[in-house]
């Protein structure tokens, strides 16, 4: 029974060291391997289970989650820049994804996780922001702004603007908001 325990403990130590080596190949920031004496202190299956959870699984999951969050935020930033640079054209998710070389599913997931929004909602929000800017700083008519921002007509633009902002484009301009 003591030989079996020693064999099992040796295998668990090898497994722990192997996990840390594999993870360090994946991560940009290496995770320090546990000291051999720390591993040898684990004497029961419960100790090993708790050690693996606390020393391996939880910290690694936090790193992966942080890395995923950073990647998602970068995707959102790139997509937002893409939209802003083309706000006065027809913008499609598939074209954005292809040009940025980011899978459509990754764009959708990043927008949902970071901004709790969809691509269409982000485009709308950016169009409304651009409309506000044009209404504040330009003497263009509402009809011209609607056309410039790819709305089919001024009524659709005005209805969408009022729904998003709470007031009509004309009143927004008059208020000088």
Coordinates of N, CA and C in Angstrom, one line a residue:
X1 N 0.8 -1.2 0.0 CA 0.0 0.0 0.0 C 0.9 1.3 0.0
X2 N 2.0 1.2 0.7 CA 2.9 2.4 0.7 C 3.6 2.5 -0.7
X3 N 3.9 1.4 -1.4 CA 4.4 1.5 -2.7 C 3.4 2.1 -3.7
X4 N 2.2 1.7 -3.5 CA 1.1 2.2 -4.4 C 1.0 3.7 -4.2
X5 N 1.0 4.1 -2.9 CA 0.9 5.5 -2.5 C 2.0 6.3 -3.2
X6 N 3.2 5.8 -3.0 CA 4.4 6.5 -3.6 C 4.3 6.6 -5.1
X7 N 3.8 5.5 -5.7 CA 3.7 5.5 -7.2 C 2.7 6.6 -7.6
X8 N 1.5 6.6 -6.9 CA 0.4 7.5 -7.2 C 0.9 9.0 -6.9
X9 N 1.6 9.2 -5.8 CA 2.1 10.6 -5.6 C 3.1 11.0 -6.6
X10 N 3.9 10.1 -7.1 CA 4.9 10.4 -8.2 C 4.1 10.8 -9.4
X11 N 3.1 10.1 -9.8 CA 2.3 10.4 -11.0 C 1.6 11.7 -10.8
X12 N 1.1 12.0 -9.6 CA 0.4 13.3 -9.4 C 1.4 14.5 -9.5
X13 N 2.6 14.3 -9.0 CA 3.6 15.3 -9.1 C 4.0 15.5 -10.6
X14 N 4.2 14.5 -11.3 CA 4.5 14.6 -12.7 C 3.3 15.3 -13.5
X15 N 2.1 14.9 -13.1 CA 1.0 15.6 -13.8 C 0.9 17.1 -13.5
X16 N 1.1 17.4 -12.3 CA 1.1 18.9 -11.9 C 2.2 19.6 -12.7
X17 N 3.4 19.1 -12.7 CA 4.5 19.7 -13.4 C 4.2 19.8 -14.9
X18 N 3.6 18.8 -15.4 CA 3.3 18.7 -16.9 C 2.3 19.8 -17.2
X19 N 1.2 19.9 -16.3 CA 0.2 20.9 -16.6 C 0.8 22.3 -16.6
X20 N 1.7 22.6 -15.6 CA 2.3 23.9 -15.6 C 3.2 24.2 -16.9
X21 N 3.9 23.2 -17.3 CA 4.7 23.3 -18.5 C 3.9 23.6 -19.7
X22 N 2.8 22.8 -19.9 CA 1.9 23.0 -21.0 C 1.3 24.4 -21.0
X23 N 0.8 24.8 -19.9 CA 0.2 26.1 -19.7 C 1.2 27.2 -20.1
X24 N 2.4 27.1 -19.6 CA 3.4 28.1 -19.9 C 3.8 28.2 -21.4
X25 N 3.5 27.1 -22.1 CA 3.7 27.2 -23.6 C 2.6 28.0 -24.2
X26 N 1.5 28.1 -23.6 CA 0.3 28.8 -24.2 C 0.3 30.2 -23.7
X27 N 0.6 30.5 -22.5 CA 0.4 31.9 -21.9 C 1.6 32.7 -22.3
X28 N 1.4 34.0 -22.4 CA 2.4 35.0 -22.7 C 3.2 35.2 -21.4
X29 N 2.5 35.2 -20.3 CA 3.1 35.4 -18.9 C 3.2 34.0 -18.3
X30 N 4.4 33.5 -18.1 CA 4.5 32.1 -17.5 C 4.0 32.1 -16.1
X31 N 3.5 31.0 -15.7 CA 3.1 30.7 -14.4 C 4.2 29.9 -13.7
X32 N 4.7 30.4 -12.5 CA 5.8 29.7 -11.9 C 5.3 28.3 -11.5
X33 N 6.2 27.3 -11.7 CA 5.9 25.9 -11.3 C 6.0 25.8 -9.8
X34 N 5.1 25.0 -9.3 CA 5.2 24.8 -7.8 C 6.5 24.1 -7.4
X35 N 6.9 24.4 -6.2 CA 8.1 23.7 -5.7 C 7.8 22.3 -5.4
X36 N 8.8 21.4 -5.6 CA 8.6 20.0 -5.4 C 8.1 19.7 -3.9
X37 N 8.6 20.4 -2.9 CA 8.2 20.1 -1.6 C 6.7 20.5 -1.3
X38 N 6.2 21.5 -2.1 CA 4.8 21.9 -2.0 C 4.0 20.7 -2.5
X39 N 4.4 20.1 -3.6 CA 3.6 19.0 -4.2 C 3.7 17.8 -3.2
X40 N 4.8 17.5 -2.7 CA 5.0 16.3 -1.8 C 4.2 16.5 -0.5
X41 N 3.8 17.7 -0.1 CA 3.0 17.9 1.1 C 1.6 17.4 0.9
X42 N 1.1 17.2 -0.3 CA -0.2 16.8 -0.5 C -0.3 15.3 -0.3
X43 N -1.0 14.9 0.8 CA -0.9 13.5 1.2 C -2.2 12.7 1.0
X44 N -3.3 13.4 0.7 CA -4.6 12.7 0.5 C -5.1 13.1 -0.8
X45 N -6.1 12.4 -1.4 CA -6.7 12.8 -2.6 C -7.5 14.1 -2.4
X46 N -8.0 14.3 -1.2 CA -8.7 15.6 -1.0 C -7.7 16.7 -1.0
X47 N -6.5 16.5 -0.4 CA -5.5 17.6 -0.5 C -5.1 17.9 -1.9
X48 N -4.9 16.8 -2.7 CA -4.5 17.0 -4.1 C -5.6 17.7 -4.9
X49 N -6.9 17.3 -4.7 CA -8.0 17.9 -5.3 C -8.0 19.4 -5.0
X50 N -8.0 19.8 -3.7 CA -8.0 21.2 -3.3 C -6.8 21.9 -3.9
X51 N -5.6 21.3 -3.8 CA -4.4 22.0 -4.4 C -4.5 22.2 -5.8
X52 N -5.0 21.2 -6.6 CA -5.2 21.5 -8.1 C -6.2 22.6 -8.3
X53 N -7.3 22.6 -7.6 CA -8.3 23.6 -7.8 C -7.7 25.0 -7.4
X54 N -7.1 25.1 -6.2 CA -6.6 26.4 -5.8 C -5.3 26.9 -6.5
X55 N -4.4 26.0 -6.8 CA -3.1 26.4 -7.4 C -3.1 26.3 -8.9
X56 N -4.0 25.5 -9.5 CA -3.9 25.3 -11.0 C -5.1 25.9 -11.6
X57 N -6.3 25.3 -11.3 CA -7.5 25.6 -12.1 C -8.0 27.0 -11.9
X58 N -8.1 27.5 -10.7 CA -8.7 28.8 -10.4 C -7.8 29.9 -11.0
X59 N -6.4 29.9 -10.7 CA -5.6 30.9 -11.3 C -5.5 30.9 -12.8
X60 N -5.5 29.7 -13.4 CA -5.4 29.6 -14.8 C -6.7 30.1 -15.5
X61 N -7.9 29.8 -14.9 CA -9.1 30.3 -15.4 C -9.2 31.8 -15.3
X62 N -8.7 32.4 -14.2 CA -8.7 33.8 -14.1 C -7.8 34.4 -15.2
X63 N -6.7 33.8 -15.5 CA -5.8 34.3 -16.6 C -6.5 34.2 -17.9
X64 N -7.1 33.1 -18.2 CA -7.7 32.9 -19.5 C -8.9 33.8 -19.6
X65 N -9.7 34.0 -18.6 CA -10.8 35.0 -18.6 C -10.3 36.4 -18.9
X66 N -9.2 36.8 -18.2 CA -8.7 38.1 -18.4 C -8.2 38.3 -19.8
X67 N -7.5 37.3 -20.3 CA -7.0 37.3 -21.7 C -8.1 37.4 -22.7
X68 N -9.2 36.6 -22.4 CA -10.3 36.6 -23.3 C -11.0 38.0 -23.3
X69 N -11.1 38.6 -22.1 CA -11.7 39.9 -22.0 C -10.9 40.9 -22.7
X70 N -9.6 40.9 -22.6 CA -8.7 41.8 -23.3 C -8.9 41.7 -24.8
X71 N -8.9 40.4 -25.3 CA -9.1 40.2 -26.7 C -10.5 40.7 -27.2
X72 N -11.5 40.5 -26.4 CA -12.8 41.0 -26.8 C -12.9 42.5 -26.8
X73 N -12.2 43.1 -25.8 CA -12.2 44.6 -25.8 C -11.5 45.1 -27.1
X74 N -10.4 44.5 -27.5 CA -9.7 44.9 -28.7 C -10.5 44.7 -29.9
X75 N -11.3 43.6 -30.0 CA -12.2 43.4 -31.1 C -13.2 44.5 -31.2
X76 N -13.8 44.9 -30.0 CA -14.8 45.9 -30.0 C -14.2 47.2 -30.4
X77 N -13.0 47.5 -30.0 CA -12.4 48.8 -30.4 C -12.2 48.8 -31.9
X78 N -11.7 47.8 -32.5 CA -11.5 47.7 -33.9 C -12.8 47.8 -34.7
X79 N -13.8 47.1 -34.2 CA -15.1 47.2 -34.9 C -15.7 48.6 -34.8
X80 N -15.6 49.2 -33.7 CA -16.1 50.6 -33.5 C -15.4 51.6 -34.4
X81 N -14.1 51.4 -34.5 CA -13.3 52.3 -35.4 C -13.7 52.1 -36.8
X82 N -13.9 50.8 -37.2 CA -14.4 50.5 -38.5 C -15.7 51.2 -38.8
X83 N -16.6 51.1 -37.9 CA -18.0 51.7 -38.1 C -17.9 53.2 -38.2
X84 N -17.1 53.8 -37.3 CA -17.0 55.2 -37.3 C -16.4 55.7 -38.6
X85 N -15.4 55.0 -39.1 CA -14.8 55.4 -40.4 C -15.6 55.3 -41.6
X86 N -16.7 54.5 -41.5 CA -17.6 54.3 -42.6 C -19.1 54.6 -42.3
X87 N -19.3 55.5 -41.3 CA -20.6 55.8 -40.8 C -21.5 56.4 -41.8
X88 N -21.0 57.0 -42.9 CA -21.8 57.6 -43.9 C -22.0 56.7 -45.1
X89 N -21.8 55.4 -44.9 CA -22.0 54.4 -45.9 C -22.8 53.2 -45.3
X90 N -23.3 52.3 -46.2 CA -24.0 51.2 -45.7 C -23.0 50.2 -45.1
X91 N -23.2 49.8 -43.9 CA -22.3 49.0 -43.1 C -22.9 47.6 -42.9
X92 N -22.1 46.6 -43.2 CA -22.6 45.2 -43.0 C -21.6 44.4 -42.1
X93 N -22.2 43.7 -41.2 CA -21.3 42.9 -40.3 C -20.4 42.0 -41.0
X94 N -20.8 41.3 -42.1 CA -20.0 40.4 -42.8 C -18.8 41.1 -43.5
X95 N -19.0 42.3 -44.0 CA -18.0 43.0 -44.7 C -17.0 43.5 -43.6
X96 N -17.5 44.0 -42.5 CA -16.6 44.4 -41.4 C -15.7 43.3 -40.9
X97 N -16.3 42.1 -40.7 CA -15.6 41.0 -40.2 C -14.5 40.5 -41.2
X98 N -14.9 40.5 -42.5 CA -13.9 40.1 -43.5 C -12.8 41.1 -43.6
X99 N -13.1 42.4 -43.6 CA -12.0 43.4 -43.7 C -11.1 43.3 -42.5
X100 N -11.7 43.2 -41.3 CA -10.8 43.1 -40.1 C -10.2 41.7 -39.8
X101 N -10.6 40.8 -40.6 CA -10.1 39.4 -40.5 C -10.4 38.8 -39.1
X102 N -11.7 39.0 -38.7 CA -12.2 38.5 -37.4 C -13.5 37.8 -37.8
X103 N -13.6 36.5 -37.3 CA -14.8 35.8 -37.6 C -16.1 36.5 -37.1
X104 N -17.2 36.4 -37.9 CA -18.4 37.0 -37.5 C -18.8 36.6 -36.1
X105 N -18.7 35.4 -35.8 CA -19.1 34.9 -34.4 C -18.3 35.6 -33.3
X106 N -17.0 35.8 -33.6 CA -16.2 36.5 -32.6 C -16.6 38.0 -32.4
X107 N -17.0 38.6 -33.5 CA -17.4 40.0 -33.4 C -18.7 40.0 -32.6
X108 N -19.7 39.2 -32.9 CA -20.9 39.1 -32.2 C -20.7 38.9 -30.7
X109 N -19.9 37.9 -30.4 CA -19.6 37.5 -29.0 C -19.0 38.7 -28.3
X110 N -18.0 39.3 -28.9 CA -17.3 40.4 -28.2 C -18.2 41.6 -27.9
X111 N -19.1 41.9 -28.9 CA -20.0 43.0 -28.7 C -21.0 42.7 -27.6
X112 N -21.4 41.4 -27.6 CA -22.4 41.0 -26.5 C -21.7 41.1 -25.1
X113 N -20.5 40.5 -25.0 CA -19.8 40.5 -23.7 C -19.4 41.8 -23.2
X114 N -18.8 42.7 -24.1 CA -18.2 43.9 -23.7 C -19.2 45.0 -23.6
X115 N -20.1 45.2 -24.6 CA -21.1 46.3 -24.6 C -22.5 45.9 -24.4
X116 N -22.8 44.6 -24.3 CA -24.2 44.1 -24.2 C -25.0 44.6 -25.4
X117 N -24.5 44.5 -26.6 CA -25.2 45.1 -27.7 C -24.9 44.2 -28.9
X118 N -25.6 44.5 -30.0 CA -25.4 43.8 -31.3 C -24.7 44.8 -32.3
X119 N -24.2 44.2 -33.4 CA -23.6 45.0 -34.4 C -24.5 46.1 -34.9
X120 N -25.8 45.7 -35.2 CA -26.8 46.7 -35.7 C -27.0 47.8 -34.7
X121 N -27.1 47.4 -33.4 CA -27.3 48.4 -32.4 C -26.1 49.4 -32.3
X122 N -24.9 48.8 -32.4 CA -23.7 49.7 -32.4 C -23.7 50.6 -33.6
X123 N -24.0 50.1 -34.8 CA -24.1 51.0 -35.9 C -25.1 52.1 -35.7
X124 N -26.3 51.8 -35.2 CA -27.3 52.8 -34.9 C -26.8 53.8 -33.9
X125 N -26.2 53.4 -32.9 CA -25.7 54.3 -31.9 C -24.7 55.3 -32.4
X126 N -23.8 54.7 -33.3 CA -22.8 55.6 -33.9 C -23.4 56.5 -34.9
X127 N -24.4 56.1 -35.6 CA -25.1 57.0 -36.6 C -25.8 58.1 -35.8
X128 N -26.4 57.8 -34.7 CA -27.1 58.8 -33.9 C -26.0 59.8 -33.4
X129 N -24.9 59.3 -32.9 CA -23.8 60.2 -32.4 C -23.4 61.1 -33.6
X130 N -23.2 60.6 -34.8 CA -22.8 61.4 -35.9 C -23.9 62.4 -36.3
X131 N -25.2 62.0 -36.2 CA -26.3 62.9 -36.5 C -26.3 64.0 -35.5
X132 N -26.1 63.8 -34.2 CA -26.0 64.8 -33.2 C -24.9 65.8 -33.5
X133 N -23.8 65.3 -33.9 CA -22.6 66.2 -34.3 C -23.0 67.0 -35.5
X134 N -23.6 66.5 -36.5 CA -24.0 67.2 -37.7 C -25.1 68.3 -37.3
X135 N -26.0 67.9 -36.5 CA -27.1 68.8 -36.1 C -26.5 70.0 -35.2
X136 N -25.5 69.7 -34.4 CA -24.9 70.8 -33.6 C -24.0 71.7 -34.4
X137 N -23.2 71.1 -35.4 CA -22.1 71.9 -36.0 C -22.3 72.1 -37.5
X138 N -23.4 71.8 -38.0 CA -23.6 72.0 -39.5 C -25.0 72.6 -39.8
X139 N -25.1 73.3 -40.8 CA -26.4 73.9 -41.2 C -27.1 73.0 -42.2
X140 N -26.7 71.7 -42.3 CA -27.4 70.8 -43.3 C -28.8 70.6 -42.8
X141 N -29.7 70.4 -43.8 CA -31.1 70.1 -43.4 C -31.2 68.7 -42.9
X142 N -32.3 68.5 -42.2 CA -32.5 67.1 -41.6 C -32.6 66.1 -42.8
X143 N -33.2 66.5 -43.9 CA -33.3 65.6 -45.1 C -31.8 65.3 -45.6
X144 N -31.0 66.3 -45.6 CA -29.6 66.0 -46.1 C -28.8 65.1 -45.1
X145 N -29.0 65.4 -43.8 CA -28.4 64.5 -42.8 C -28.9 63.1 -42.9
X146 N -30.2 62.9 -43.1 CA -30.8 61.6 -43.3 C -30.1 60.9 -44.5
X147 N -30.0 61.6 -45.6 CA -29.4 61.0 -46.8 C -28.0 60.7 -46.5
X148 N -27.2 61.6 -45.9 CA -25.8 61.4 -45.6 C -25.6 60.2 -44.8
X149 N -26.5 59.9 -43.8 CA -26.3 58.8 -42.9 C -27.0 57.5 -43.4
X150 N -27.4 57.5 -44.6 CA -27.9 56.3 -45.3 C -29.3 55.9 -44.8
X151 N -30.1 56.9 -44.4 CA -31.5 56.6 -44.1 C -32.3 56.7 -45.4
X152 N -33.3 55.9 -45.6 CA -34.1 55.9 -46.9 C -34.8 57.2 -47.0
X153 N -35.2 57.8 -45.9 CA -35.9 59.1 -46.0 C -35.8 59.9 -44.7
X154 N -36.2 61.1 -44.7 CA -36.1 62.0 -43.5 C -37.0 61.5 -42.4
X155 N -38.2 61.0 -42.8 CA -39.1 60.5 -41.8 C -38.6 59.3 -41.0
X156 N -37.9 58.4 -41.7 CA -37.3 57.2 -41.0 C -36.2 57.7 -40.1
X157 N -35.4 58.6 -40.6 CA -34.3 59.2 -39.7 C -34.9 59.9 -38.5
X158 N -35.9 60.7 -38.7 CA -36.4 61.5 -37.6 C -37.1 60.6 -36.5
X159 N -37.8 59.6 -37.0 CA -38.4 58.6 -36.1 C -37.3 57.8 -35.3
X160 N -36.3 57.4 -36.0 CA -35.2 56.7 -35.3 C -34.5 57.6 -34.3
X161 N -34.2 58.8 -34.7 CA -33.5 59.8 -33.9 C -34.3 60.0 -32.6
X162 N -35.6 60.3 -32.8 CA -36.5 60.6 -31.7 C -36.6 59.4 -30.7
X163 N -36.6 58.2 -31.2 CA -36.7 57.0 -30.4 C -35.4 56.9 -29.6
X164 N -34.3 57.2 -30.2 CA -33.0 57.0 -29.5 C -32.7 58.1 -28.5
X165 N -33.0 59.4 -28.9 CA -32.6 60.5 -28.1 C -33.8 61.1 -27.3
X166 N -35.0 60.9 -27.7 CA -36.1 61.3 -26.9 C -36.7 62.6 -27.4
X167 N -36.0 63.3 -28.4 CA -36.6 64.5 -29.0 C -36.3 64.4 -30.5
X168 N -37.0 65.2 -31.3 CA -36.8 65.2 -32.7 C -35.5 65.9 -33.1
X169 N -34.9 65.6 -34.3 CA -33.7 66.2 -34.7 C -33.8 67.7 -34.8
X170 N -35.0 68.2 -35.2 CA -35.2 69.7 -35.3 C -35.1 70.3 -33.9
X171 N -35.8 69.7 -33.0 CA -35.8 70.2 -31.6 C -34.4 70.1 -31.0
X172 N -33.7 69.0 -31.3 CA -32.3 68.8 -30.8 C -31.5 70.0 -31.3
X173 N -31.6 70.3 -32.6 CA -30.8 71.4 -33.1 C -31.2 72.7 -32.5
X174 N -32.4 72.9 -32.3 CA -32.9 74.2 -31.8 C -32.4 74.4 -30.3
X175 N -32.5 73.3 -29.5 CA -32.0 73.3 -28.2 C -30.5 73.6 -28.1
X176 N -29.8 73.2 -29.1 CA -28.3 73.4 -29.1 C -27.7 72.3 -28.2
X177 N -28.3 71.2 -28.1 CA -27.9 70.1 -27.1 C -26.5 69.7 -27.4

